[in-house]
Amino acid sequence: MADVGSLRESIVQQWSPTHVQHALSPRSRSRTPESDIRNGHAPATPPITEEDERHYQDAALNERIMQYVEANGITKPSHKVSMHYNSRVEDMHFGKTHPMKPWRLTLTKHLVLGYGLQYAMDTYEAVPAGKDQVRAFHDPDYVDFLAQVSPQTFSDLCEMSRFQSHIPPKHEHDTVDLGPFNLSTSPGADCPVFDGMSTYLFLYTGATLAATHQLTTGQSDIAINWSGGLHHAHRAEASGFCYINDIVLAILDMLRIYTRVLYIDIDVHHGDGVEEAFQRQPRVMTLSYHRYGPYDDTGHKFFPGTGDITDVGLKGTVGEHFALNVPIPSGIDDRQYKYLFESVTGRAIEAFKPSAIVLQCGADSLGGDRLGQFNLNIRQHGECVAFAKRTGLPLLILGGGGYTARNVARAWCHETALATNNTLPDTIPLDIITRPEAFQTRVHGDGKLYPTFQRTHPNECKDSELEGMVKKLEQELRYVRSSPWVKCDQLPVQRAQAGIIEDVEEELKPGKAERERRWRERNPAGRGELR
């Protein structure tokens, strides 16, 4: 992340009186009268350009931020935290009426820098991911399409035979004309084609992979990328505003180093893309807390409509039981969410014994979100980060959903502070941040970092039902505790792992007689037949 308050190596250009005429330009001025210069007198000061003025302003801003840092005790923690970002992701525009606004990343950056949290961690400017890196999960044709697509090229790409087969079939009541891989230029599309989208997609993915590299190489204990966390993307299909599933790519990379990875998703929407990618994988447990059920009187399910408590991984494979879903009715409050999250997550960590954690911090689970239906406040959302951090495991923190931009920025700034062991004052430094109007007035939170959100959705959660859900998930975790994959502390060789999975899945296929025959062949001594 670029540090807006960083001091430059020099704010005054190298200057020599003998070259003063060359130093002057239409955009520069000198404090020395021109008559003195014509008479050969050396000017008292060098000319000041617009660039010099920007340097002076940066220095002044840096001084104010440092004063704020010292006054509020912002310090670097004993553990290593890194943030990965590229400001170019802010330039993208999904469309005037589309709820996804990359401007939320701009506001997040302004708050993080305004509070001086850049001095509490290492910051890195991300570079785009390579196509080969993205192909580690995504279909090669899909990756090539994303690398080329724009509003100007979309029609031509749709005519290419290699992409035509990926155009979904049309249905009678479709309101959007879908192109290859679920992308569209039609108004109202979930996954629109927009200018600069290839740059945006590969940049946020590159930031996540760079953060992952920091963890796997031991250079960071906690790595953050707020522009990542796009959990709905599938292998060859965009979905739910998500195009490249940077989370899956990160976990695949982590599995090279870590024996087991726990993925936790606190977005209001089910993390379906990540669960689907690892539904056959016992070395990854996915745990999603999400809104589930009809979202209005029409009976339509809340997007994406998956993630029931009975969905526990692909049945009949070794990945069964390694997906946990916590389907939540509308309107859950802080107290209930805290109970659910700590009860289930604590048990999952104890049973699965992960080597690292990936936490997707979608902020659409906050109260007042344009699309969400929960009543959570910022501090409770942050409690999930604090809980994961207390495990002491390598932690990758990612963004996700969130459609009330100013509140997304508040939450992610707060969670950056939690990651770095800093406590922030409630009053936002409006005299330092670039867009103070985003947080001013009563409607926008009265300049506070922790405004109380009104309960905009009736609470349909009953304590007794939540307790029953915890008990049911605890029963599911019994299978995880006894799994040989949990008892293994050595990193398996990939080929050996694939062979074991294939053998076990073969055994689990339908055919009771064949399974019983193999069981008799393998366990005669256990039945006393060799006495």
Short mmCIF file of C-alpha atoms in Angstrom, two decimals:
data_model
loop_
_atom_site.label_atom_id
_atom_site.label_comp_id
_atom_site.label_asym_id
_atom_site.label_seq_id
_atom_site.Cartn_x
_atom_site.Cartn_y
_atom_site.Cartn_z
CA MET A 1 0.00 0.00 0.00
CA ALA A 2 1.33 3.41 -0.87
CA ASP A 3 2.02 5.44 2.29
CA VAL A 4 0.52 8.88 1.70
CA GLY A 5 2.51 10.32 4.57
CA SER A 6 5.91 8.94 3.71
CA LEU A 7 8.80 11.35 3.68
CA ARG A 8 10.59 11.66 0.37
CA GLU A 9 14.36 11.43 0.16
CA SER A 10 14.51 15.12 -0.61
CA ILE A 11 11.87 17.81 -0.95
CA VAL A 12 14.18 20.48 -2.34
CA GLN A 13 15.74 19.94 -5.75
CA GLN A 14 19.48 20.12 -6.19
CA TRP A 15 20.07 23.66 -7.34
CA SER A 16 22.97 25.75 -8.51
CA PRO A 17 22.92 29.55 -9.03
CA THR A 18 24.90 29.17 -12.26
CA HIS A 19 22.06 27.16 -13.79
CA VAL A 20 19.20 29.23 -12.44
CA GLN A 21 17.74 30.06 -15.85
CA HIS A 22 17.36 26.32 -16.58
CA ALA A 23 15.85 25.72 -13.17
CA LEU A 24 13.00 28.13 -13.85
CA SER A 25 9.95 26.95 -15.75
CA PRO A 26 6.45 28.26 -16.40
CA ARG A 27 5.34 26.09 -13.44
CA SER A 28 7.99 27.35 -11.01
CA ARG A 29 8.64 30.52 -9.14
CA SER A 30 11.44 32.01 -7.05
CA ARG A 31 11.25 34.06 -3.90
CA THR A 32 14.09 36.22 -5.19
CA PRO A 33 13.18 39.24 -7.39
CA GLU A 34 13.93 38.69 -11.07
CA SER A 35 15.99 41.91 -11.16
CA ASP A 36 18.44 40.40 -8.68
CA ILE A 37 18.77 37.33 -10.86
CA ARG A 38 19.43 39.45 -13.98
CA ASN A 39 22.12 41.39 -12.07
CA GLY A 40 23.90 38.13 -11.27
CA HIS A 41 22.92 38.00 -7.61
CA ALA A 42 22.39 34.48 -6.34
CA PRO A 43 18.78 34.00 -5.22
CA ALA A 44 18.22 33.47 -1.52
CA THR A 45 16.14 30.33 -2.12
CA PRO A 46 15.84 27.84 -4.97
CA PRO A 47 12.71 28.01 -7.14
CA ILE A 48 9.69 26.07 -5.82
CA THR A 49 7.81 23.85 -8.24
CA GLU A 50 4.39 22.30 -7.88
CA GLU A 51 6.10 19.01 -7.10
CA ASP A 52 7.98 20.73 -4.28
CA GLU A 53 4.69 21.99 -2.90
CA ARG A 54 3.25 18.49 -2.94
CA HIS A 55 6.32 17.29 -1.07
CA TYR A 56 5.84 20.02 1.54
CA GLN A 57 2.20 19.02 1.92
CA ASP A 58 3.17 15.36 2.30
CA ALA A 59 5.69 16.29 4.96
CA ALA A 60 3.13 18.35 6.83
CA LEU A 61 0.56 15.56 6.62
CA ASN A 62 3.13 13.04 7.77
CA GLU A 63 3.90 15.20 10.78
CA ARG A 64 0.21 15.38 11.71
CA ILE A 65 -0.22 11.63 11.34
CA MET A 66 2.87 11.01 13.49
CA GLN A 67 1.47 13.29 16.17
CA TYR A 68 -1.76 11.30 16.03
CA VAL A 69 0.14 7.99 16.19
CA GLU A 70 2.05 9.09 19.27
CA ALA A 71 -1.03 10.54 20.97
CA ASN A 72 -3.00 7.31 20.51
CA GLY A 73 -0.20 4.85 21.19
CA ILE A 74 -0.14 3.18 17.76
CA THR A 75 2.72 0.69 17.95
CA LYS A 76 4.10 -2.21 15.98
CA PRO A 77 3.27 -5.57 17.62
CA SER A 78 5.73 -8.32 18.45
CA HIS A 79 4.20 -10.54 15.76
CA LYS A 80 4.64 -9.72 12.07
CA VAL A 81 1.70 -8.25 10.16
CA SER A 82 1.67 -7.33 6.48
CA MET A 83 -0.91 -5.61 4.28
CA HIS A 84 -1.02 -6.16 0.53
CA TYR A 85 -2.79 -3.77 -1.80
CA ASN A 86 -2.67 -1.86 -5.05
CA SER A 87 -4.59 1.41 -5.33
CA ARG A 88 -5.43 0.71 -8.98
CA VAL A 89 -8.24 -1.60 -7.86
CA GLU A 90 -10.09 1.54 -6.70
CA ASP A 91 -10.44 2.82 -10.27
CA MET A 92 -12.89 0.13 -11.36
CA HIS A 93 -16.60 0.75 -11.84
CA PHE A 94 -19.04 -2.17 -12.03
CA GLY A 95 -21.87 0.12 -13.14
CA LYS A 96 -23.97 2.97 -11.79
CA THR A 97 -26.62 0.76 -10.20
CA HIS A 98 -24.41 -2.20 -9.30
CA PRO A 99 -24.02 -2.67 -5.51
CA MET A 100 -20.32 -3.56 -5.70
CA LYS A 101 -18.40 -0.32 -5.24
CA PRO A 102 -14.58 -0.50 -5.20
CA TRP A 103 -14.78 2.97 -3.60
CA ARG A 104 -15.14 1.10 -0.30
CA LEU A 105 -11.46 0.14 -0.71
CA THR A 106 -10.54 3.81 -1.12
CA LEU A 107 -12.31 4.66 2.14
CA THR A 108 -10.67 1.72 3.91
CA LYS A 109 -7.24 2.90 2.78
CA HIS A 110 -7.96 6.46 3.94
CA LEU A 111 -8.99 5.28 7.41
CA VAL A 112 -6.05 2.89 7.81
CA LEU A 113 -3.55 5.58 6.79
CA GLY A 114 -5.37 8.35 8.66
CA TYR A 115 -5.18 6.40 11.92
CA GLY A 116 -1.48 5.72 11.25
CA LEU A 117 -1.81 1.93 11.17
CA GLN A 118 0.78 1.75 8.37
CA TYR A 119 3.38 2.25 11.11
CA ALA A 120 2.14 -0.89 12.87
CA MET A 121 2.76 -3.29 9.98
CA ASP A 122 4.62 -3.88 6.75
CA THR A 123 2.86 -2.64 3.62
CA TYR A 124 3.36 -3.99 0.11
CA GLU A 125 2.15 -2.81 -3.28
CA ALA A 126 0.70 -5.84 -5.04
CA VAL A 127 1.43 -6.85 -8.62
CA PRO A 128 -1.01 -8.73 -10.87
CA ALA A 129 -1.20 -12.51 -10.65
CA GLY A 130 0.03 -14.41 -13.70
CA LYS A 131 -2.33 -16.48 -15.82
CA ASP A 132 -0.45 -19.65 -14.90
CA GLN A 133 -1.03 -18.91 -11.22
CA VAL A 134 -4.77 -18.48 -11.79
CA ARG A 135 -4.93 -21.70 -13.83
CA ALA A 136 -3.96 -23.61 -10.68
CA PHE A 137 -7.72 -23.69 -10.01
CA HIS A 138 -9.60 -22.05 -12.86
CA ASP A 139 -10.34 -23.52 -16.29
CA PRO A 140 -7.68 -22.43 -18.83
CA ASP A 141 -10.29 -21.13 -21.31
CA TYR A 142 -11.92 -19.12 -18.52
CA VAL A 143 -8.59 -17.58 -17.54
CA ASP A 144 -7.82 -16.61 -21.13
CA PHE A 145 -11.29 -15.09 -21.47
CA LEU A 146 -10.88 -12.99 -18.32
CA ALA A 147 -7.46 -11.81 -19.49
CA GLN A 148 -8.92 -10.46 -22.75
CA VAL A 149 -12.46 -9.38 -21.95
CA SER A 150 -13.65 -5.77 -21.97
CA PRO A 151 -16.77 -3.99 -23.22
CA GLN A 152 -14.96 -3.49 -26.53
CA THR A 153 -13.85 -7.14 -26.98
CA PHE A 154 -16.83 -8.97 -25.46
CA SER A 155 -18.83 -9.44 -28.69
CA ASP A 156 -15.85 -10.74 -30.63
CA LEU A 157 -14.90 -13.15 -27.85
CA CYS A 158 -18.47 -14.49 -27.77
CA GLU A 159 -18.10 -15.47 -31.43
CA MET A 160 -14.97 -17.53 -30.84
CA SER A 161 -15.66 -21.27 -30.91
CA ARG A 162 -13.56 -22.03 -27.82
CA PHE A 163 -15.75 -19.71 -25.76
CA GLN A 164 -19.17 -20.34 -27.38
CA SER A 165 -19.48 -23.69 -25.62
CA HIS A 166 -19.35 -21.87 -22.29
CA ILE A 167 -22.43 -19.72 -22.97
CA PRO A 168 -25.18 -20.92 -20.59
CA PRO A 169 -28.54 -21.97 -22.10
CA LYS A 170 -31.27 -19.35 -22.16
CA HIS A 171 -34.43 -19.68 -20.06
CA GLU A 172 -37.87 -18.28 -20.59
CA HIS A 173 -37.85 -15.69 -17.82
CA ASP A 174 -34.25 -14.50 -18.16
CA THR A 175 -33.90 -10.74 -17.76
CA VAL A 176 -30.16 -10.71 -18.49
CA ASP A 177 -28.50 -11.96 -21.67
CA LEU A 178 -25.58 -14.05 -20.43
CA GLY A 179 -22.39 -14.61 -22.38
CA PRO A 180 -19.55 -17.08 -21.82
CA PHE A 181 -18.82 -18.08 -18.23
CA ASN A 182 -21.85 -16.16 -16.89
CA LEU A 183 -20.49 -12.71 -17.83
CA SER A 184 -22.74 -10.13 -19.44
CA THR A 185 -22.93 -6.59 -20.80
CA SER A 186 -26.68 -6.42 -20.08
CA PRO A 187 -27.93 -3.91 -17.48
CA GLY A 188 -28.58 -5.57 -14.13
CA ALA A 189 -26.04 -8.37 -14.57
CA ASP A 190 -24.48 -9.75 -11.39
CA CYS A 191 -21.15 -10.22 -13.16
CA PRO A 192 -20.89 -7.37 -15.66
CA VAL A 193 -18.15 -6.71 -18.16
CA PHE A 194 -16.59 -3.32 -17.43
CA ASP A 195 -13.60 -1.28 -18.47
CA GLY A 196 -10.34 -2.34 -16.86
CA MET A 197 -11.82 -5.48 -15.34
CA SER A 198 -8.88 -7.71 -16.30
CA THR A 199 -6.52 -5.39 -14.46
CA TYR A 200 -8.82 -5.42 -11.42
CA LEU A 201 -9.24 -9.21 -11.34
CA PHE A 202 -5.58 -10.12 -11.64
CA LEU A 203 -4.54 -7.36 -9.20
CA TYR A 204 -6.76 -8.45 -6.30
CA THR A 205 -5.70 -12.04 -6.95
CA GLY A 206 -2.04 -11.04 -7.01
CA ALA A 207 -2.45 -9.27 -3.67
CA THR A 208 -3.92 -12.41 -2.08
CA LEU A 209 -1.16 -14.63 -3.46
CA ALA A 210 1.50 -12.20 -2.24
CA ALA A 211 -0.07 -12.22 1.23
CA THR A 212 -0.12 -16.02 1.14
CA HIS A 213 3.56 -16.07 0.20
CA GLN A 214 4.35 -13.92 3.23
CA LEU A 215 2.73 -16.53 5.46
CA THR A 216 4.14 -19.66 3.86
CA THR A 217 7.67 -18.25 3.94
CA GLY A 218 7.38 -17.18 7.58
CA GLN A 219 7.81 -13.49 6.79
CA SER A 220 4.40 -12.66 8.28
CA ASP A 221 2.27 -14.16 11.02
CA ILE A 222 -0.82 -12.32 9.79
CA ALA A 223 -1.26 -11.14 6.19
CA ILE A 224 -4.14 -8.93 5.02
CA ASN A 225 -5.70 -8.17 1.64
CA TRP A 226 -8.96 -6.28 1.89
CA SER A 227 -9.43 -6.29 -1.89
CA GLY A 228 -9.62 -10.10 -1.93
CA GLY A 229 -12.06 -12.67 -0.55
CA LEU A 230 -14.21 -13.21 -3.67
CA HIS A 231 -15.72 -16.50 -2.56
CA HIS A 232 -18.51 -17.18 -5.09
CA ALA A 233 -16.37 -17.72 -8.21
CA HIS A 234 -16.38 -21.28 -9.55
CA ARG A 235 -13.78 -23.07 -11.63
CA ALA A 236 -15.26 -21.98 -14.97
CA GLU A 237 -17.96 -19.51 -14.01
CA ALA A 238 -18.30 -16.07 -12.49
CA SER A 239 -20.96 -15.73 -9.81
CA GLY A 240 -22.20 -13.22 -7.26
CA PHE A 241 -19.88 -10.34 -8.29
CA CYS A 242 -16.90 -12.73 -8.10
CA TYR A 243 -14.76 -13.68 -11.10
CA ILE A 244 -11.48 -15.18 -9.81
CA ASN A 245 -11.63 -17.17 -6.58
CA ASP A 246 -8.48 -15.85 -4.94
CA ILE A 247 -9.35 -17.75 -1.75
CA VAL A 248 -9.13 -21.15 -3.41
CA LEU A 249 -5.85 -20.20 -5.07
CA ALA A 250 -4.45 -19.09 -1.71
CA ILE A 251 -5.48 -22.31 0.05
CA LEU A 252 -4.02 -24.45 -2.72
CA ASP A 253 -0.73 -22.64 -2.26
CA MET A 254 -0.89 -23.02 1.52
CA LEU A 255 -1.39 -26.78 1.24
CA ARG A 256 2.16 -27.04 -0.07
CA ILE A 257 3.38 -25.99 3.38
CA TYR A 258 0.58 -26.61 5.88
CA THR A 259 -0.87 -30.02 6.71
CA ARG A 260 -4.41 -28.70 7.22
CA VAL A 261 -6.08 -25.35 6.49
CA LEU A 262 -9.28 -24.09 8.12
CA TYR A 263 -11.34 -21.66 6.04
CA ILE A 264 -13.79 -19.47 7.99
CA ASP A 265 -16.34 -17.29 6.18
CA ILE A 266 -18.33 -14.57 7.99
CA ASP A 267 -19.80 -12.98 4.87
CA VAL A 268 -23.62 -12.83 4.98
CA HIS A 269 -23.64 -15.06 1.87
CA HIS A 270 -22.61 -18.71 1.84
CA GLY A 271 -19.03 -19.32 0.70
CA ASP A 272 -20.20 -21.75 -1.95
CA GLY A 273 -17.29 -21.42 -4.39
CA VAL A 274 -14.70 -22.31 -1.77
CA GLU A 275 -16.74 -25.17 -0.32
CA GLU A 276 -17.32 -26.63 -3.77
CA ALA A 277 -13.62 -26.47 -4.63
CA PHE A 278 -12.64 -28.48 -1.54
CA GLN A 279 -15.68 -30.72 -1.08
CA ARG A 280 -13.53 -33.82 -1.73
CA GLN A 281 -10.54 -32.58 0.27
CA PRO A 282 -9.98 -33.73 3.90
CA ARG A 283 -7.03 -31.37 4.39
CA VAL A 284 -9.29 -28.32 4.10
CA MET A 285 -12.23 -27.66 6.37
CA THR A 286 -14.67 -24.96 5.25
CA LEU A 287 -16.81 -23.27 7.90
CA SER A 288 -19.38 -20.75 6.71
CA TYR A 289 -21.71 -18.52 8.78
CA HIS A 290 -24.37 -17.09 6.49
CA ARG A 291 -27.94 -16.01 5.98
CA TYR A 292 -30.06 -18.92 4.80
CA GLY A 293 -33.69 -19.31 3.82
CA PRO A 294 -36.28 -17.16 2.01
CA TYR A 295 -35.34 -13.49 1.92
CA ASP A 296 -38.85 -12.10 1.31
CA ASP A 297 -42.49 -13.08 0.95
CA THR A 298 -41.92 -14.46 -2.55
CA GLY A 299 -40.15 -17.49 -1.11
CA HIS A 300 -36.98 -16.91 -3.14
CA LYS A 301 -33.90 -18.13 -1.28
CA PHE A 302 -31.24 -15.76 -0.10
CA PHE A 303 -28.30 -15.93 -2.53
CA PRO A 304 -26.77 -18.37 -3.35
CA GLY A 305 -29.35 -20.66 -1.77
CA THR A 306 -26.81 -23.24 -0.61
CA GLY A 307 -25.21 -24.00 2.74
CA ASP A 308 -27.81 -25.89 4.73
CA ILE A 309 -26.65 -27.51 7.96
CA THR A 310 -26.92 -30.90 6.26
CA ASP A 311 -24.35 -29.89 3.61
CA VAL A 312 -21.16 -31.40 5.02
CA GLY A 313 -18.99 -32.06 1.97
CA LEU A 314 -19.36 -34.41 -0.96
CA LYS A 315 -21.00 -37.55 0.34
CA GLY A 316 -19.19 -40.79 -0.39
CA THR A 317 -15.76 -39.13 -0.54
CA VAL A 318 -13.06 -38.53 2.04
CA GLY A 319 -14.13 -34.88 2.03
CA GLU A 320 -17.43 -35.72 3.66
CA HIS A 321 -17.76 -34.14 7.14
CA PHE A 322 -15.07 -31.54 6.33
CA ALA A 323 -17.52 -28.81 5.38
CA LEU A 324 -19.51 -27.16 8.14
CA ASN A 325 -22.38 -24.76 7.45
CA VAL A 326 -24.10 -22.52 9.97
CA PRO A 327 -27.34 -21.35 8.28
CA ILE A 328 -28.69 -18.31 10.10
CA PRO A 329 -32.16 -16.72 9.88
CA SER A 330 -32.62 -12.98 9.39
CA GLY A 331 -31.84 -10.40 12.05
CA ILE A 332 -29.28 -12.15 14.28
CA ASP A 333 -27.81 -9.81 16.90
CA ASP A 334 -24.33 -9.43 18.44
CA ARG A 335 -24.95 -11.68 21.45
CA GLN A 336 -26.33 -14.55 19.43
CA TYR A 337 -23.66 -14.32 16.75
CA LYS A 338 -20.91 -14.31 19.37
CA TYR A 339 -22.37 -17.47 20.92
CA LEU A 340 -22.63 -19.23 17.55
CA PHE A 341 -19.22 -18.21 16.25
CA GLU A 342 -17.21 -18.99 19.35
CA SER A 343 -19.06 -22.25 20.10
CA VAL A 344 -18.76 -23.72 16.61
CA THR A 345 -15.38 -22.27 15.61
CA GLY A 346 -13.78 -23.29 18.90
CA ARG A 347 -15.02 -26.87 18.50
CA ALA A 348 -13.95 -26.96 14.85
CA ILE A 349 -10.41 -25.84 15.69
CA GLU A 350 -10.17 -28.38 18.50
CA ALA A 351 -11.39 -31.21 16.26
CA PHE A 352 -9.65 -30.36 12.98
CA LYS A 353 -6.36 -29.10 14.44
CA PRO A 354 -5.55 -26.73 11.55
CA SER A 355 -2.03 -25.62 10.73
CA ALA A 356 -3.24 -22.27 9.35
CA ILE A 357 -6.46 -20.26 9.06
CA VAL A 358 -7.98 -18.26 6.20
CA LEU A 359 -10.64 -15.80 7.39
CA GLN A 360 -12.98 -14.16 4.88
CA CYS A 361 -14.36 -10.99 6.51
CA GLY A 362 -17.25 -10.04 4.26
CA ALA A 363 -18.75 -6.91 5.81
CA ASP A 364 -22.25 -7.39 4.38
CA SER A 365 -23.02 -9.20 7.64
CA LEU A 366 -23.04 -5.78 9.34
CA GLY A 367 -26.32 -4.14 10.25
CA GLY A 368 -27.60 -1.66 7.69
CA ASP A 369 -25.89 -3.30 4.71
CA ARG A 370 -27.62 -2.76 1.37
CA LEU A 371 -27.86 -6.50 0.70
CA GLY A 372 -27.35 -8.16 4.10
CA GLN A 373 -30.03 -9.07 6.65
CA PHE A 374 -28.09 -9.27 9.92
CA ASN A 375 -27.97 -6.76 12.79
CA LEU A 376 -24.27 -6.99 13.72
CA ASN A 377 -22.19 -4.05 14.89
CA ILE A 378 -18.56 -3.42 13.95
CA ARG A 379 -17.06 -4.57 17.25
CA GLN A 380 -18.80 -7.97 17.09
CA HIS A 381 -17.72 -8.45 13.49
CA GLY A 382 -14.19 -7.75 14.69
CA GLU A 383 -14.51 -10.26 17.51
CA CYS A 384 -14.33 -12.99 14.87
CA VAL A 385 -10.93 -11.67 13.78
CA ALA A 386 -9.77 -11.45 17.38
CA PHE A 387 -10.90 -15.03 18.04
CA ALA A 388 -8.99 -16.40 15.04
CA LYS A 389 -5.93 -14.34 15.95
CA ARG A 390 -5.85 -15.75 19.49
CA THR A 391 -5.13 -19.21 18.11
CA GLY A 392 -1.63 -18.03 17.23
CA LEU A 393 -1.82 -19.86 13.90
CA PRO A 394 -0.70 -18.29 10.60
CA LEU A 395 -3.67 -16.16 9.58
CA LEU A 396 -4.69 -14.86 6.15
CA ILE A 397 -7.33 -12.13 6.44
CA LEU A 398 -9.35 -11.24 3.34
CA GLY A 399 -12.21 -8.92 2.47
CA GLY A 400 -15.34 -10.03 0.66
CA GLY A 401 -18.83 -8.61 0.41
CA GLY A 402 -20.03 -5.35 1.88
CA TYR A 403 -22.26 -2.85 0.14
CA THR A 404 -22.56 0.14 2.47
CA ALA A 405 -19.11 1.49 1.67
CA ARG A 406 -18.47 3.69 4.71
CA ASN A 407 -19.33 0.88 7.13
CA VAL A 408 -17.19 -1.62 5.24
CA ALA A 409 -14.27 0.78 5.63
CA ARG A 410 -14.97 1.21 9.34
CA ALA A 411 -15.03 -2.55 9.94
CA TRP A 412 -11.89 -3.34 7.98
CA CYS A 413 -9.96 -0.48 9.58
CA HIS A 414 -11.01 -1.73 13.02
CA GLU A 415 -9.95 -5.27 12.11
CA THR A 416 -6.60 -4.03 10.83
CA ALA A 417 -6.11 -2.46 14.26
CA LEU A 418 -7.04 -5.75 15.95
CA ALA A 419 -4.52 -7.62 13.81
CA THR A 420 -1.80 -5.21 14.94
CA ASN A 421 -2.81 -5.12 18.65
CA ASN A 422 -3.90 -1.49 18.50
CA THR A 423 -6.97 0.21 19.95
CA LEU A 424 -8.45 3.07 17.95
CA PRO A 425 -10.40 6.04 19.34
CA ASP A 426 -14.02 6.30 18.29
CA THR A 427 -13.52 9.72 16.73
CA ILE A 428 -12.30 9.47 13.13
CA PRO A 429 -9.43 11.90 12.34
CA LEU A 430 -11.51 13.87 9.83
CA ASP A 431 -8.84 16.57 9.53
CA ILE A 432 -6.39 13.96 8.18
CA ILE A 433 -8.38 11.62 5.91
CA THR A 434 -9.00 12.60 2.31
CA ARG A 435 -12.78 12.12 2.14
CA PRO A 436 -14.13 13.21 5.53
CA GLU A 437 -17.63 13.82 4.16
CA ALA A 438 -18.10 10.05 3.80
CA PHE A 439 -18.27 9.75 7.60
CA GLN A 440 -19.82 13.08 8.62
CA THR A 441 -23.40 13.96 9.55
CA ARG A 442 -25.79 11.83 11.53
CA VAL A 443 -26.78 9.77 8.48
CA HIS A 444 -23.15 8.80 7.88
CA GLY A 445 -22.25 8.05 11.50
CA ASP A 446 -21.39 11.45 13.02
CA GLY A 447 -17.67 11.04 12.37
CA LYS A 448 -17.46 7.93 14.56
CA LEU A 449 -15.62 4.71 13.86
CA TYR A 450 -18.12 2.67 15.88
CA PRO A 451 -21.62 4.03 15.27
CA THR A 452 -24.48 1.92 16.54
CA PHE A 453 -26.47 0.48 13.66
CA GLN A 454 -30.24 0.48 13.83
CA ARG A 455 -31.91 -2.92 13.80
CA THR A 456 -33.32 -2.81 10.31
CA HIS A 457 -34.33 -6.50 10.20
CA PRO A 458 -36.57 -8.31 12.69
CA ASN A 459 -34.70 -10.95 14.64
CA GLU A 460 -35.97 -14.37 13.59
CA CYS A 461 -33.27 -16.25 15.53
CA LYS A 462 -34.37 -18.19 18.61
CA ASP A 463 -31.78 -19.08 21.22
CA SER A 464 -33.07 -22.63 21.54
CA GLU A 465 -32.71 -23.22 17.79
CA LEU A 466 -29.18 -21.83 17.79
CA GLU A 467 -28.25 -24.15 20.67
CA GLY A 468 -29.69 -27.07 18.72
CA MET A 469 -27.60 -26.09 15.72
CA VAL A 470 -24.42 -26.09 17.81
CA LYS A 471 -25.23 -29.59 19.13
CA LYS A 472 -25.86 -30.90 15.63
CA LEU A 473 -22.57 -29.51 14.35
CA GLU A 474 -20.79 -30.97 17.37
CA GLN A 475 -22.08 -34.40 16.31
CA GLU A 476 -20.66 -33.82 12.84
CA LEU A 477 -17.26 -32.95 14.31
CA ARG A 478 -17.05 -36.40 15.92
CA TYR A 479 -16.24 -37.80 12.47
CA VAL A 480 -13.54 -35.19 11.99
CA ARG A 481 -11.85 -35.98 15.31
CA SER A 482 -11.47 -39.64 14.40
CA SER A 483 -10.30 -39.02 10.84
CA PRO A 484 -6.80 -40.26 9.96
CA TRP A 485 -6.24 -36.99 8.09
CA VAL A 486 -6.50 -35.08 11.37
CA LYS A 487 -4.10 -37.41 13.15
CA CYS A 488 -1.46 -36.98 10.44
CA ASP A 489 1.10 -34.30 11.25
CA GLN A 490 3.33 -34.85 8.23
CA LEU A 491 2.72 -33.17 4.92
CA PRO A 492 1.54 -35.90 2.52
CA VAL A 493 3.17 -36.37 -0.86
CA GLN A 494 0.66 -35.16 -3.41
CA ARG A 495 0.73 -38.34 -5.51
CA ALA A 496 0.40 -40.54 -2.44
CA GLN A 497 -2.48 -38.42 -1.18
CA ALA A 498 -4.31 -38.72 -4.50
CA GLY A 499 -3.87 -42.50 -4.45
CA ILE A 500 -5.22 -42.82 -0.92
CA ILE A 501 -8.24 -40.66 -1.74
CA GLU A 502 -8.96 -42.74 -4.84
CA ASP A 503 -8.77 -46.00 -2.87
CA VAL A 504 -11.06 -44.74 -0.11
CA GLU A 505 -13.59 -43.32 -2.53
CA GLU A 506 -13.64 -46.62 -4.40
CA GLU A 507 -14.52 -48.37 -1.18
CA LEU A 508 -17.29 -45.90 -0.46
CA LYS A 509 -19.00 -46.40 -3.82
CA PRO A 510 -22.41 -48.15 -3.87
CA GLY A 511 -22.13 -51.93 -3.62
CA LYS A 512 -22.60 -53.32 -0.13
CA ALA A 513 -21.61 -56.89 -1.06
CA GLU A 514 -18.28 -55.80 -2.50
CA ARG A 515 -17.53 -53.66 0.56
CA GLU A 516 -18.35 -56.54 2.88
CA ARG A 517 -16.10 -58.88 0.86
CA ARG A 518 -13.19 -56.47 1.15
CA TRP A 519 -13.87 -56.01 4.85
CA ARG A 520 -13.74 -59.80 5.41
CA GLU A 521 -10.47 -60.02 3.51
CA ARG A 522 -8.88 -57.21 5.51
CA ASN A 523 -9.95 -58.03 9.05
CA PRO A 524 -9.99 -61.80 9.71
CA ALA A 525 -7.87 -61.52 12.84
CA GLY A 526 -10.08 -58.84 14.30
CA ARG A 527 -13.04 -61.21 14.05
CA GLY A 528 -11.14 -64.10 15.61
CA GLU A 529 -11.09 -66.13 12.41
CA LEU A 530 -7.35 -66.86 12.63
CA ARG A 531 -7.34 -68.33 16.12
#
